[in-house]
Amino acid sequence: MGQVAADFNWGLFDITNYHQFFKSQANNHNLKPYIDDWDNETFFEKFKNNTIRYDTILFDEAQDYRYAWLLLIKNYFLKEGGEFVVFGDGRQNIYSRQQDEHHMPRIPGMPGPWTQINDNSNIAFRIENPEITRLSTLFQESFFDYSEPLVQQSIMPFEQFYIKYWNVGKNVTAETLCSNIFWLLNEFKLNQRDVTILSQTCSVLRNIEDVYIKSGGKPPITTFETKVEYDRIQAVSKWPKSDIDSIRRVKKVHFTIDHDGVKMATIHSFKGWESPTVILILQPEGSIEDDVYNVIENENSPALVYTAITRAKRNLFILNLGNNKYHNFFTNSIEA
């Protein structure tokens, strides 16, 4: 909204996520929800006549929402006759939410097919590099049960765009990865402000950030804890997971792409954002006991990888740490 050329009265808008909204409304009624209550679609039933009601409720990334969350918001916080508008992309269903027969999120009281956002049917309006559009369409066809080809927006590029892939193999160190990143920045004359480094989990990113700073790189903005914070919490905290989650929540709230340095984030955290250049660190699937950079099956889903590659607007560089699931596809689909 901040990028729209209009004079909004920000006092008329509440912009938040589901869990923050749920918690704030529970506090308004002196309720203390437990974890299971997030999915309780009748949690506010006793207060249905006293809840704040909105004329319009807009949902972005609707594929991330559970059906019960949408139903709760609609039943207890939407005025009668109010607008309930959702935006989503079923191919980015990284949390494996239930979908309808059209491969889109189930929305309370909204049967039937979804409306395309524009007349050109699924135009890749954010992507400026046609090769990224082509790769995204091929990825759909290769890994999804359904596909909707992306139609490249007509543009006249004034600079050269890149899409590159390397399988750097397993057992690679953070030092080596950091050297690769510095090489990419120099070789392709990338502006650090335009670069985002993504991966499936924080484990590899945390180590890369540590080496990146020690190697003289400008401190990046991230959505996760530093290696120093992680090591300290693991050493002294009675509730390390809770403490780490608290740091990540704060980092995500303050995360922005309007930062002069490199951005680093997990794919989950970067959903809804986009970047001129994405460096994707593709971790392999396997036991974490065998390799700290390994990921479990649901962290290696096609929906997650598709989300990552479609975050890139101009340049996409993929460093594969030995992920066999996608190696042949990227090798065959991206010119050397």
XYZ file of C-alpha atoms in Angstrom:
336
model
C 0.000 0.000 0.000
C 2.924 2.296 0.691
C 3.850 2.062 -2.997
C 0.399 3.126 -4.220
C 0.205 6.741 -5.365
C -2.717 7.662 -3.141
C -3.238 9.424 0.161
C -4.523 6.676 2.469
C -5.745 7.315 5.980
C -3.738 4.570 7.665
C -5.932 4.807 10.737
C -8.709 3.133 8.748
C -6.650 -0.005 8.107
C -5.579 -2.892 10.320
C -2.749 -4.839 8.658
C -1.729 -8.007 10.457
C -1.452 -11.789 10.209
C -3.934 -14.347 11.481
C -2.172 -15.289 14.698
C -1.457 -11.704 15.729
C -5.049 -10.729 14.976
C -6.439 -13.739 16.859
C -4.279 -12.984 19.894
C -5.165 -9.273 19.953
C -8.894 -9.993 19.725
C -8.619 -12.647 22.440
C -6.888 -10.077 24.664
C -9.726 -7.633 24.023
C -12.073 -10.143 25.635
C -9.656 -11.249 28.387
C -9.225 -14.674 26.809
C -6.016 -16.693 26.963
C -5.935 -19.049 23.964
C -4.037 -22.305 23.916
C -2.282 -23.585 20.797
C -5.278 -25.705 19.741
C -7.564 -22.687 19.949
C -6.069 -21.160 16.772
C -8.055 -23.771 14.821
C -11.241 -23.491 16.889
C -13.654 -21.835 14.466
C -16.150 -21.081 17.286
C -13.624 -19.648 19.748
C -15.337 -16.220 19.836
C -18.915 -17.554 19.922
C -19.672 -16.163 23.398
C -18.614 -12.704 22.240
C -20.094 -12.711 18.727
C -22.260 -9.679 19.507
C -19.333 -7.683 20.880
C -16.509 -8.350 18.418
C -15.192 -5.588 16.181
C -16.734 -5.879 12.714
C -15.111 -4.749 9.445
C -16.739 -3.508 6.248
C -14.033 -5.216 4.195
C -11.579 -8.009 4.958
C -8.804 -8.799 2.465
C -6.674 -11.947 2.597
C -3.401 -12.246 0.732
C -1.644 -15.610 0.337
C -4.946 -17.346 1.104
C -3.402 -20.734 0.292
C -1.511 -20.458 3.610
C -4.720 -20.292 5.656
C -6.605 -23.172 7.218
C -10.305 -23.340 6.378
C -11.182 -22.884 10.071
C -9.210 -19.619 10.230
C -11.087 -18.122 7.290
C -14.414 -19.284 8.689
C -13.684 -17.779 12.110
C -12.708 -14.398 10.640
C -15.746 -14.309 8.378
C -18.252 -15.324 11.057
C -17.059 -13.111 13.897
C -15.322 -10.082 12.363
C -17.085 -9.280 9.076
C -20.096 -6.990 9.047
C -23.287 -8.360 7.566
C -23.117 -7.645 3.856
C -19.429 -6.807 4.087
C -16.780 -7.679 1.498
C -14.668 -10.792 2.003
C -11.917 -10.889 -0.649
C -9.154 -13.485 -0.920
C -6.084 -13.720 -3.139
C -4.128 -16.938 -3.514
C -2.105 -19.297 -5.667
C -2.655 -23.010 -5.161
C 0.759 -23.861 -6.605
C 2.358 -22.110 -3.616
C 0.585 -24.374 -1.127
C 3.737 -24.856 0.952
C 1.825 -25.847 4.094
C -0.199 -28.571 2.314
C -3.547 -26.965 3.150
C -6.729 -28.597 1.909
C -7.650 -27.516 -1.617
C -10.781 -27.710 -3.725
C -11.263 -29.452 -7.064
C -9.710 -26.441 -8.783
C -6.454 -26.873 -6.793
C -7.153 -23.689 -4.866
C -7.864 -23.028 -1.163
C -11.333 -23.822 0.138
C -13.083 -20.564 1.025
C -16.171 -20.456 3.295
C -19.313 -19.587 1.347
C -17.487 -19.274 -1.973
C -18.094 -22.359 -4.135
C -16.986 -22.683 -7.731
C -13.866 -21.660 -9.633
C -11.711 -18.706 -8.678
C -11.595 -15.529 -10.730
C -8.339 -14.819 -12.534
C -6.743 -11.592 -11.378
C -6.606 -10.180 -14.918
C -7.848 -10.784 -18.441
C -4.511 -12.152 -19.639
C -4.901 -15.216 -17.423
C -2.094 -15.698 -14.972
C 0.277 -13.114 -16.370
C 3.713 -13.100 -14.733
C 3.438 -9.396 -13.998
C 6.265 -9.404 -11.451
C 8.804 -11.348 -13.506
C 10.894 -9.359 -15.961
C 13.132 -12.202 -17.159
C 11.265 -14.419 -19.668
C 13.600 -17.327 -18.851
C 12.354 -17.355 -15.268
C 8.788 -17.436 -16.580
C 9.693 -20.344 -18.869
C 11.421 -22.221 -16.032
C 8.445 -21.695 -13.701
C 6.034 -23.085 -16.290
C 8.258 -26.102 -16.941
C 8.521 -26.708 -13.202
C 4.736 -26.810 -12.898
C 4.487 -29.301 -15.736
C 7.192 -31.518 -14.231
C 6.204 -31.596 -10.550
C 2.500 -30.693 -10.237
C -0.572 -32.684 -11.184
C -1.884 -29.587 -12.946
C -0.346 -26.503 -14.500
C -1.336 -23.096 -15.806
C 1.332 -21.675 -18.116
C 2.551 -18.259 -17.098
C 2.222 -15.614 -19.775
C 5.246 -13.342 -19.836
C 4.512 -9.664 -19.562
C 5.788 -7.721 -22.555
C 8.737 -5.561 -21.532
C 11.800 -4.074 -23.163
C 14.799 -4.982 -20.948
C 17.607 -2.448 -20.784
C 20.071 -4.772 -19.083
C 21.171 -8.387 -19.360
C 19.350 -10.910 -17.185
C 20.760 -14.199 -15.902
C 19.503 -17.604 -14.841
C 22.219 -20.063 -13.750
C 22.452 -23.408 -11.976
C 25.315 -25.193 -10.227
C 25.339 -28.436 -8.247
C 28.056 -27.694 -5.690
C 27.509 -31.038 -3.936
C 27.046 -32.181 -0.361
C 29.355 -31.476 2.563
C 30.024 -27.971 1.281
C 31.070 -25.499 3.958
C 29.574 -22.119 4.737
C 32.931 -20.608 3.813
C 32.723 -22.120 0.323
C 29.125 -21.009 -0.132
C 30.014 -17.514 0.991
C 32.890 -17.423 -1.504
C 30.437 -18.501 -4.206
C 28.076 -15.683 -3.236
C 30.834 -13.066 -3.335
C 31.868 -14.422 -6.753
C 28.287 -14.086 -8.045
C 28.070 -10.510 -6.789
C 31.296 -9.578 -8.575
C 31.022 -11.711 -11.721
C 27.508 -10.567 -12.617
C 27.923 -7.029 -11.233
C 24.991 -7.387 -8.857
C 23.885 -4.573 -6.591
C 23.726 -5.957 -3.047
C 20.518 -4.016 -2.464
C 18.831 -6.101 -5.183
C 19.967 -9.518 -3.906
C 18.058 -11.962 -1.709
C 19.495 -15.296 -0.556
C 16.847 -17.963 0.079
C 16.914 -21.508 1.389
C 14.535 -24.044 2.891
C 15.771 -23.720 6.495
C 17.713 -21.366 8.734
C 20.575 -23.792 9.398
C 22.562 -23.017 6.258
C 21.582 -19.336 6.123
C 22.641 -18.744 9.717
C 26.158 -20.002 8.986
C 26.385 -18.120 5.688
C 25.440 -14.853 7.390
C 28.098 -15.387 10.052
C 30.852 -15.996 7.479
C 29.536 -13.236 5.193
C 29.933 -10.598 7.904
C 33.303 -11.922 9.083
C 34.484 -11.779 5.449
C 33.761 -8.052 5.257
C 30.288 -8.127 3.757
C 27.767 -5.477 4.756
C 25.538 -6.943 7.505
C 22.421 -8.313 5.784
C 18.856 -8.010 7.000
C 17.441 -11.427 7.919
C 14.349 -13.207 9.210
C 16.233 -15.446 11.646
C 18.604 -15.387 14.593
C 22.366 -14.948 14.209
C 24.736 -17.849 14.774
C 25.931 -16.176 17.983
C 22.351 -15.881 19.260
C 21.583 -19.471 18.275
C 24.672 -20.903 19.976
C 24.063 -18.851 23.137
C 20.427 -19.918 23.398
C 21.280 -23.581 22.847
C 23.895 -23.360 25.588
C 21.962 -21.573 28.347
C 18.224 -21.518 27.615
C 15.725 -23.812 29.309
C 13.316 -23.300 26.403
C 15.544 -22.857 23.328
C 12.810 -23.367 20.723
C 10.567 -20.759 22.346
C 13.410 -18.243 22.604
C 14.473 -18.776 18.994
C 10.882 -18.479 17.769
C 10.566 -15.177 19.650
C 13.636 -13.773 17.891
C 12.322 -14.901 14.504
C 8.927 -13.272 15.065
C 10.586 -9.946 15.822
C 12.932 -10.284 12.837
C 10.042 -11.023 10.484
C 8.061 -8.013 11.700
C 11.009 -5.693 11.001
C 12.129 -7.376 7.785
C 12.038 -5.222 4.661
C 13.496 -5.314 1.171
C 14.215 -1.592 1.497
C 17.707 -2.308 2.827
C 21.054 -1.395 1.289
C 22.594 -4.799 1.939
C 21.807 -8.365 0.949
C 18.613 -9.941 2.268
C 18.588 -13.474 3.726
C 15.422 -15.431 4.501
C 13.858 -18.846 4.417
C 11.480 -19.446 1.529
C 8.590 -19.604 4.004
C 9.464 -16.199 5.433
C 9.897 -14.593 2.015
C 6.488 -15.589 0.651
C 4.681 -12.526 -0.615
C 7.957 -10.701 -1.274
C 9.950 -10.487 -4.486
C 13.503 -9.526 -5.365
C 15.333 -8.416 -8.515
C 17.920 -11.154 -7.888
C 17.452 -14.408 -5.970
C 20.261 -16.750 -4.969
C 18.571 -20.018 -4.027
C 20.518 -22.390 -1.779
C 18.846 -25.751 -2.422
C 19.391 -28.086 0.515
C 19.260 -31.885 0.082
C 16.628 -34.148 1.578
C 17.857 -36.562 4.220
C 18.555 -37.174 7.878
C 19.755 -34.141 9.816
C 21.914 -36.527 11.861
C 23.895 -37.289 8.694
C 24.264 -33.660 7.588
C 23.182 -30.509 9.419
C 22.156 -28.973 6.084
C 19.767 -31.818 5.223
C 16.021 -31.115 5.225
C 12.989 -33.296 5.826
C 10.509 -34.195 3.087
C 8.001 -31.361 3.607
C 10.862 -28.830 3.454
C 11.717 -30.134 -0.001
C 8.282 -29.972 -1.597
C 7.731 -28.777 -5.185
C 5.421 -26.040 -3.864
C 8.252 -24.619 -1.753
C 10.818 -24.686 -4.570
C 8.298 -23.213 -7.026
C 7.635 -20.400 -4.570
C 11.366 -19.713 -4.352
C 12.056 -19.488 -8.075
C 9.034 -17.247 -8.657
C 10.358 -14.706 -6.128
C 13.016 -13.671 -8.671
C 12.168 -10.816 -11.040
C 15.348 -10.510 -13.124
C 18.098 -12.917 -12.073
C 18.008 -16.395 -10.580
C 21.094 -18.278 -9.379
C 20.654 -21.765 -7.897
C 23.328 -23.437 -5.785
C 22.350 -27.063 -5.234
C 23.895 -28.727 -2.187
C 23.313 -32.205 -3.606
C 19.508 -32.217 -3.859
C 18.858 -35.129 -6.231
C 15.108 -34.535 -6.493
C 15.494 -31.432 -8.650
C 18.988 -31.815 -10.107
C 18.009 -33.363 -13.437
C 15.221 -30.856 -13.964
C 17.428 -27.811 -13.446
C 20.315 -29.315 -15.416
C 18.045 -29.972 -18.406
C 16.024 -26.759 -18.138
C 18.754 -24.163 -17.596
C 21.443 -23.539 -20.167
C 24.994 -23.820 -18.851
